[in-house]
Short mmCIF file of C-alpha atoms and ligand atoms in Angstrom, two decimals:
data_model
loop_
_atom_site.label_atom_id
_atom_site.label_comp_id
_atom_site.label_asym_id
_atom_site.label_seq_id
_atom_site.Cartn_x
_atom_site.Cartn_y
_atom_site.Cartn_z
CA UNK A 1 0.00 0.53 0.22
CA UNK A 2 1.10 3.45 -1.09
CA UNK A 3 1.26 6.05 -2.93
CA UNK A 4 2.07 5.53 -6.92
CA UNK A 5 1.98 6.88 -10.15
CA UNK A 6 -0.29 6.48 -12.75
CA UNK A 7 2.45 4.78 -15.19
CA UNK A 8 1.36 1.10 -14.23
CA UNK A 9 -2.50 1.94 -14.46
CA UNK A 10 -2.87 3.36 -17.30
CA UNK A 11 -0.44 0.84 -19.24
CA UNK A 12 -3.64 -1.73 -18.24
CA UNK A 13 -6.76 0.36 -18.61
CA UNK A 14 -4.67 1.12 -22.08
CA UNK A 15 -4.38 -2.83 -23.01
CA UNK A 16 -8.55 -3.03 -21.73
CA UNK A 17 -12.15 -2.02 -22.23
CA UNK A 18 -11.56 -0.28 -18.35
CA UNK A 19 -10.86 3.38 -16.65
CA UNK A 20 -9.41 5.04 -13.84
CA UNK A 21 -11.58 6.99 -11.89
CA UNK A 22 -9.94 10.01 -10.22
CA UNK A 23 -12.03 11.89 -8.36
CA UNK A 24 -11.62 15.10 -6.65
CA UNK A 25 -10.88 15.49 -3.25
CA UNK A 26 -11.41 18.23 -0.38
CA UNK A 27 -12.13 17.05 2.92
CA UNK A 28 -11.62 14.12 4.64
CA UNK A 29 -15.28 12.80 4.27
CA UNK A 30 -15.04 12.86 0.44
CA UNK A 31 -11.57 11.20 1.41
CA UNK A 32 -12.88 8.80 2.95
CA UNK A 33 -15.99 7.32 0.63
CA UNK A 34 -13.57 7.25 -2.27
CA UNK A 35 -11.56 5.40 -0.34
CA UNK A 36 -13.42 2.55 1.24
CA UNK A 37 -14.69 2.10 -2.38
CA UNK A 38 -12.29 1.76 -3.97
CA UNK A 39 -11.02 -0.90 -1.14
CA UNK A 40 -14.76 -2.41 -2.11
CA UNK A 41 -14.68 -2.80 -5.69
CA UNK A 42 -10.74 -3.91 -5.50
CA UNK A 43 -10.01 -0.76 -8.21
CA UNK A 44 -6.69 1.19 -9.99
CA UNK A 45 -7.52 5.13 -8.14
CA UNK A 46 -6.63 8.69 -8.37
CA UNK A 47 -7.50 11.54 -6.07
CA UNK A 48 -6.47 14.59 -7.64
CA UNK A 49 -6.69 18.07 -6.22
CA UNK A 50 -7.76 21.28 -7.47
CA UNK A 51 -5.70 25.04 -6.79
CA UNK A 52 -9.18 25.34 -5.41
CA UNK A 53 -9.18 22.79 -3.08
CA UNK A 54 -5.01 23.28 -1.87
CA UNK A 55 -6.82 27.15 -0.36
CA UNK A 56 -9.97 25.68 1.06
CA UNK A 57 -8.14 22.14 2.36
CA UNK A 58 -4.69 23.71 3.06
CA UNK A 59 -2.39 21.14 0.90
CA UNK A 60 -0.20 19.43 4.54
CA UNK A 61 -4.17 18.34 5.71
CA UNK A 62 -5.00 16.35 2.05
CA UNK A 63 -1.64 14.68 1.29
CA UNK A 64 -1.93 13.46 5.15
CA UNK A 65 -5.38 12.58 4.82
CA UNK A 66 -4.55 10.18 1.97
CA UNK A 67 -1.77 8.80 3.85
CA UNK A 68 -4.42 7.78 6.23
CA UNK A 69 -6.64 6.37 4.08
CA UNK A 70 -4.07 4.73 2.36
CA UNK A 71 -3.31 3.04 5.48
CA UNK A 72 -6.89 2.54 7.23
CA UNK A 73 -7.64 0.87 3.84
CA UNK A 74 -4.88 -0.54 1.76
CA UNK A 75 -5.87 1.40 -1.45
CA UNK A 76 -2.95 2.05 -3.14
CA UNK A 77 -4.04 6.19 -4.92
CA UNK A 78 -1.90 7.88 -7.06
CA UNK A 79 -2.55 11.58 -6.08
CA UNK A 80 -3.28 14.01 -8.40
CA UNK A 81 -2.63 18.17 -8.94
CA UNK A 82 -5.87 18.86 -11.67
CA UNK A 83 -5.91 21.30 -13.58
CA UNK A 84 -2.23 23.35 -12.97
CA UNK A 85 -2.54 26.69 -14.79
CA UNK A 86 1.85 27.13 -14.36
CA UNK A 87 4.82 25.71 -13.95
CA UNK A 88 5.34 27.01 -10.52
CA UNK A 89 2.22 24.91 -8.69
CA UNK A 90 3.23 21.30 -10.79
CA UNK A 91 6.97 22.07 -9.34
CA UNK A 92 5.02 22.96 -6.09
CA UNK A 93 2.41 20.15 -6.43
CA UNK A 94 6.24 17.36 -7.46
CA UNK A 95 8.00 18.79 -4.25
CA UNK A 96 5.03 18.40 -1.60
CA UNK A 97 4.89 14.35 -2.74
CA UNK A 98 2.46 14.02 -5.77
CA UNK A 99 2.81 11.59 -7.94
CA UNK A 100 0.76 13.31 -10.42
CA UNK A 101 0.41 16.52 -12.28
CA UNK A 102 -1.70 17.71 -14.50
CA UNK A 103 -0.21 20.38 -16.86
CA UNK A 104 -3.39 22.96 -18.35
CA UNK A 105 -2.03 25.63 -21.03
CA UNK A 106 -4.83 24.70 -23.49
CA UNK A 107 -6.06 28.08 -23.36
CA UNK A 108 -2.32 29.46 -24.73
CA UNK A 109 -1.81 29.50 -28.38
CA UNK A 110 0.56 25.67 -29.94
CA UNK A 111 3.72 26.26 -29.24
CA UNK A 112 3.47 27.96 -26.00
CA UNK A 113 1.36 24.94 -24.48
CA UNK A 114 3.90 22.74 -26.38
CA UNK A 115 6.77 24.91 -23.93
CA UNK A 116 5.05 25.30 -20.94
CA UNK A 117 4.29 21.47 -21.01
CA UNK A 118 7.70 20.56 -21.22
CA UNK A 119 9.47 22.90 -18.55
CA UNK A 120 6.53 21.04 -16.20
CA UNK A 121 7.30 16.99 -18.02
CA UNK A 122 10.71 17.37 -17.84
CA UNK A 123 10.85 19.23 -13.97
CA UNK A 124 8.15 16.57 -12.82
CA UNK A 125 10.28 13.14 -15.08
CA UNK A 126 13.32 14.51 -12.58
CA UNK A 127 11.59 13.11 -9.90
CA UNK A 128 9.86 10.97 -10.97
CA UNK A 129 6.09 11.97 -11.35
CA UNK A 130 3.74 12.13 -14.44
CA UNK A 131 2.34 14.77 -16.04
CA UNK A 132 -0.99 14.73 -17.63
CA UNK A 133 -1.63 18.00 -20.07
CA UNK A 134 -4.52 19.24 -22.02
CA UNK A 135 -5.49 20.24 -25.89
CA UNK A 136 -8.15 21.72 -27.06
CA UNK A 137 -10.85 23.49 -25.18
CA UNK A 138 -13.76 22.71 -22.92
CA UNK A 139 -16.50 24.21 -22.79
CA UNK A 140 -17.43 25.81 -19.31
CA UNK A 141 -15.07 26.95 -16.70
CA UNK A 142 -12.37 25.28 -15.43
CA UNK A 143 -10.67 26.70 -12.49
CA UNK A 144 -8.50 29.28 -12.99
CA UNK A 145 -8.46 28.27 -16.30
CA UNK A 146 -11.86 30.26 -18.50
CA UNK A 147 -13.23 29.29 -21.33
CA UNK A 148 -15.37 30.58 -23.55
CA UNK A 149 -17.85 28.19 -24.31
CA UNK A 150 -18.46 29.53 -28.05
CA UNK A 151 -14.38 29.36 -28.66
CA UNK A 152 -14.59 25.88 -27.33
CA UNK A 153 -12.35 23.57 -29.76
CA UNK A 154 -12.34 20.27 -30.22
CA UNK A 155 -9.39 18.32 -29.93
CA UNK A 156 -7.25 17.94 -33.00
CA UNK A 157 -5.42 14.17 -33.88
CA UNK A 158 -2.45 15.41 -35.95
CA UNK A 159 -2.13 18.39 -33.43
CA UNK A 160 -1.84 15.55 -30.69
CA UNK A 161 0.41 12.78 -32.09
CA UNK A 162 2.82 15.98 -32.55
CA UNK A 163 2.54 17.44 -28.66
CA UNK A 164 3.03 14.09 -27.49
CA UNK A 165 6.00 13.85 -29.16
CA UNK A 166 7.85 17.35 -28.52
CA UNK A 167 6.14 17.40 -24.79
CA UNK A 168 7.38 13.62 -23.98
CA UNK A 169 4.10 13.73 -22.22
CA UNK A 170 2.22 10.65 -19.72
CA UNK A 171 -1.24 10.95 -20.53
CA UNK A 172 -3.37 13.49 -22.46
CA UNK A 173 -6.69 15.06 -21.57
CA UNK A 174 -8.87 16.21 -24.61
CA UNK A 175 -11.68 18.31 -26.01
CA UNK A 176 -14.44 15.45 -27.86
CA UNK A 177 -17.73 17.79 -25.95
CA UNK A 178 -17.47 16.96 -22.48
CA UNK A 179 -18.12 19.93 -20.08
CA UNK A 180 -16.72 20.90 -16.12
CA UNK A 181 -20.59 21.03 -13.87
CA UNK A 182 -23.84 19.89 -13.59
CA UNK A 183 -24.64 21.68 -17.69
CA UNK A 184 -23.16 19.85 -19.88
CA UNK A 185 -25.41 19.68 -22.67
CA UNK A 186 -28.31 21.95 -23.67
CA UNK A 187 -29.84 19.45 -26.25
CA UNK A 188 -29.34 15.60 -26.92
CA UNK A 189 -25.94 14.64 -25.54
CA UNK A 190 -23.18 14.81 -28.24
CA UNK A 191 -19.85 13.30 -27.99
CA UNK A 192 -17.35 13.58 -30.83
CA UNK A 193 -16.48 10.32 -31.39
CA UNK A 194 -15.45 9.39 -34.26
CA UNK A 195 -11.95 12.24 -33.73
CA UNK A 196 -11.60 10.47 -30.05
CA UNK A 197 -10.77 7.15 -32.63
CA UNK A 198 -8.77 9.13 -34.99
CA UNK A 199 -6.96 10.71 -31.78
CA UNK A 200 -6.30 7.26 -30.49
CA UNK A 201 -5.46 5.67 -33.50
CA UNK A 202 -3.16 8.42 -33.94
CA UNK A 203 -0.68 7.95 -30.76
CA UNK A 204 -2.52 4.71 -29.99
CA UNK A 205 -0.40 4.48 -26.34
CA UNK A 206 -1.08 7.88 -25.34
CA UNK A 207 -3.36 7.77 -21.63
CA UNK A 208 -5.77 9.53 -22.92
CA UNK A 209 -8.34 11.67 -20.09
CA UNK A 210 -12.11 13.21 -20.14
CA UNK A 211 -12.18 16.08 -18.55
CA UNK A 212 -15.93 17.58 -17.31
CA UNK A 213 -17.58 13.44 -17.30
CA UNK A 214 -19.57 13.49 -14.73
CA UNK A 215 -22.91 11.62 -14.78
CA UNK A 216 -24.96 14.56 -13.04
CA UNK A 217 -26.22 11.50 -11.94
CA UNK A 218 -30.74 12.18 -11.98
CA UNK A 219 -31.21 9.99 -7.88
CA UNK A 220 -29.74 13.88 -6.31
CA UNK A 221 -30.54 16.03 -8.59
CA UNK A 222 -33.46 15.21 -7.73
CA UNK A 223 -33.31 14.94 -4.18
CA UNK A 224 -31.50 17.73 -4.52
CA UNK A 225 -34.16 20.02 -6.29
CA UNK A 226 -37.01 17.94 -3.46
CA UNK A 227 -35.16 19.04 0.00
CA UNK A 228 -34.27 23.08 -1.31
CA UNK A 229 -33.50 25.12 -4.23
CA UNK A 230 -33.95 23.85 -8.15
CA UNK A 231 -31.28 22.78 -10.19
CA UNK A 232 -32.42 23.15 -13.05
CA UNK A 233 -31.28 21.91 -16.68
CA UNK A 234 -28.74 20.07 -14.95
CA UNK A 235 -27.32 16.83 -17.32
CA UNK A 236 -24.52 15.00 -17.44
CA UNK A 237 -22.52 13.14 -19.91
CA UNK A 238 -24.98 9.75 -20.85
CA UNK A 239 -23.01 6.19 -19.01
CA UNK A 240 -23.29 4.64 -21.70
CA UNK A 241 -21.53 6.94 -23.94
CA UNK A 242 -18.93 6.45 -21.22
CA UNK A 243 -18.25 3.16 -21.17
CA UNK A 244 -17.76 3.80 -25.03
CA UNK A 245 -15.41 6.12 -24.37
CA UNK A 246 -13.36 3.42 -21.74
CA UNK A 247 -13.30 1.56 -25.19
CA UNK A 248 -11.20 3.54 -27.31
CA UNK A 249 -8.47 5.10 -25.07
CA UNK A 250 -9.97 7.02 -22.31
CA UNK A 251 -8.08 5.70 -18.89
CA UNK A 252 -9.25 8.54 -16.30
CA UNK A 253 -12.37 10.03 -16.39
CA UNK A 254 -12.83 13.29 -14.60
CA UNK A 255 -15.36 13.21 -11.80
CA UNK A 256 -16.10 15.82 -9.40
CA UNK A 257 -20.10 17.29 -10.65
CA UNK A 258 -20.90 14.41 -8.89
CA UNK A 259 -19.43 14.60 -5.46
CA UNK A 260 -20.95 17.57 -4.99
CA UNK A 261 -24.13 16.40 -5.37
CA UNK A 262 -23.81 13.39 -4.06
CA UNK A 263 -22.84 15.99 -0.84
CA UNK A 264 -25.34 18.54 -1.69
CA UNK A 265 -28.31 15.99 -1.92
CA UNK A 266 -28.08 13.78 1.77
CA UNK A 267 -26.86 16.88 3.39
CA UNK A 268 -30.11 18.63 1.43
CA UNK A 269 -32.20 15.83 2.72
CA UNK A 270 -31.14 16.19 6.19
CA UNK A 271 -31.90 19.33 7.29
CA UNK A 272 -35.72 19.06 6.06
CA UNK A 273 -35.56 15.98 8.42
CA UNK A 274 -34.20 17.21 11.61
CA UNK A 275 -34.69 20.95 11.56
CA UNK A 276 -32.96 21.18 14.84
CA UNK A 277 -29.70 19.12 14.17
CA UNK A 278 -26.64 20.93 15.32
CA UNK A 279 -24.16 17.97 15.60
CA UNK A 280 -22.02 17.93 12.16
CA UNK A 281 -22.15 14.56 12.33
CA UNK A 282 -25.13 13.39 11.34
CA UNK A 283 -25.36 14.94 8.41
CA UNK A 284 -21.59 14.67 7.47
CA UNK A 285 -21.35 11.14 7.75
CA UNK A 286 -24.55 10.65 5.64
CA UNK A 287 -23.14 12.43 3.12
CA UNK A 288 -19.89 9.93 3.23
CA UNK A 289 -22.27 7.09 2.24
CA UNK A 290 -23.15 8.73 -0.62
CA UNK A 291 -20.21 9.48 -1.91
CA UNK A 292 -18.67 5.72 -1.11
CA UNK A 293 -21.80 4.18 -2.89
CA UNK A 294 -21.80 7.02 -5.67
CA UNK A 295 -18.38 5.86 -6.72
CA UNK A 296 -19.08 2.23 -6.03
CA UNK A 297 -21.85 2.79 -8.88
CA UNK A 298 -19.09 4.88 -10.97
CA UNK A 299 -15.81 2.11 -9.96
CA UNK A 300 -18.93 -1.26 -11.19
CA UNK A 301 -21.21 0.34 -14.38
CA UNK A 302 -19.76 3.19 -15.49
CA UNK A 303 -15.64 2.48 -15.22
CA UNK A 304 -16.15 -0.76 -15.66
CA UNK A 305 -13.15 -0.93 -13.25
CA UNK A 306 -14.13 -3.24 -10.90
CA UNK A 307 -11.46 -5.52 -9.62
CA UNK A 308 -8.67 -3.30 -11.82
CA UNK A 309 -5.80 -3.10 -8.75
CA UNK A 310 -5.37 -6.93 -9.92
CA UNK A 311 -5.61 -6.58 -13.97
O1 G3H B 1 -12.57 21.18 -13.34
C1 G3H B 1 -12.50 21.57 -11.78
C2 G3H B 1 -13.09 20.72 -10.97
O2 G3H B 1 -13.88 21.01 -11.10
C3 G3H B 1 -12.71 21.64 -10.09
O3 G3H B 1 -13.17 22.14 -9.06
O4 G3H B 1 -11.94 24.98 -8.99
O5 G3H B 1 -13.77 24.24 -7.70
O6 G3H B 1 -11.76 22.82 -6.95
P1 G3H B 1 -12.94 23.57 -7.84
P1 13P B 2 -17.16 17.64 -13.61
O1 13P B 2 -17.30 18.67 -13.53
O2 13P B 2 -17.95 16.66 -14.92
O3 13P B 2 -17.47 16.63 -12.70
O4 13P B 2 -15.82 17.42 -14.66
C1 13P B 2 -14.11 16.99 -12.84
C2 13P B 2 -13.38 17.61 -13.67
O5 13P B 2 -12.61 17.34 -15.02
C3 13P B 2 -12.06 18.01 -13.16
O6 13P B 2 -10.96 17.95 -12.98
ZN1 ZN B 3 -11.11 19.34 -15.14
#
């Protein structure tokens, strides 16, 4: 049991029809819920930390909580920086003991993205840490990186090949129609699977990463709506689309919004039913269980990753 890199888990996933869940973590209950689910499903696991999470929970707390979860469950974890905006934050995470970092240069012109990614790759690899980069723009808001949905552009397969060759990056986040948050599609959901297949064909040895991959589980949205403020128009990536994507080189599937919804639904319900309670354990406990149940479902039914630790 240890903190590990994604190298081995990706090389196995690349040759099989499953993907590793990469779940965003912000506090103890989220970490516990996710790691306990991975333990029960015997699944390979990535926990990822955004700049916002670093600011909210602080790195020593997050890294120590992840270490504690590894000790408690025996689950191996890759600890990953999500959407690193510049070289400095990536370097800091490498120095803080993360085993994987993402440099997100997707909003820069191609050559600038390459130069920035290469700089991070050189530093991270010298310390045994792996790097994810992004090419193409997702619609929506990415942490510190704001993307106008009107200017969203999908990943170009030829550029992806050149990008991977020139940067030496370990995995590549691509844009094929997903976006961050709970409002992914206005009409019928659409992912560009032809483009995904082309990218996978042209860089078959590069693990691909799908950001904005929450399915926005209707049960949680309905529960949030039933017990408080409306979340109108919420729509995620259909489960069968994720299952299809993992057959074509997608090895890492990023999930944050579904965690937020699971927790919020449970806590809203709790307070409607127990308006007089004020012990945080009474509502954070069920919220943690909801995260665990949701993550087990993802690993089993959406990522096809049950048992992936021993594959
Ligand atoms: O891709 C973005 C993740 O959902 C992280 O969100 O920056 O609010 O922690 P956050
Ligand atoms: P969701 O908002 O779909 O959960 O995506 C999370 C993500 O991509 C984190 O990097
Ligand atoms: Zn993302």
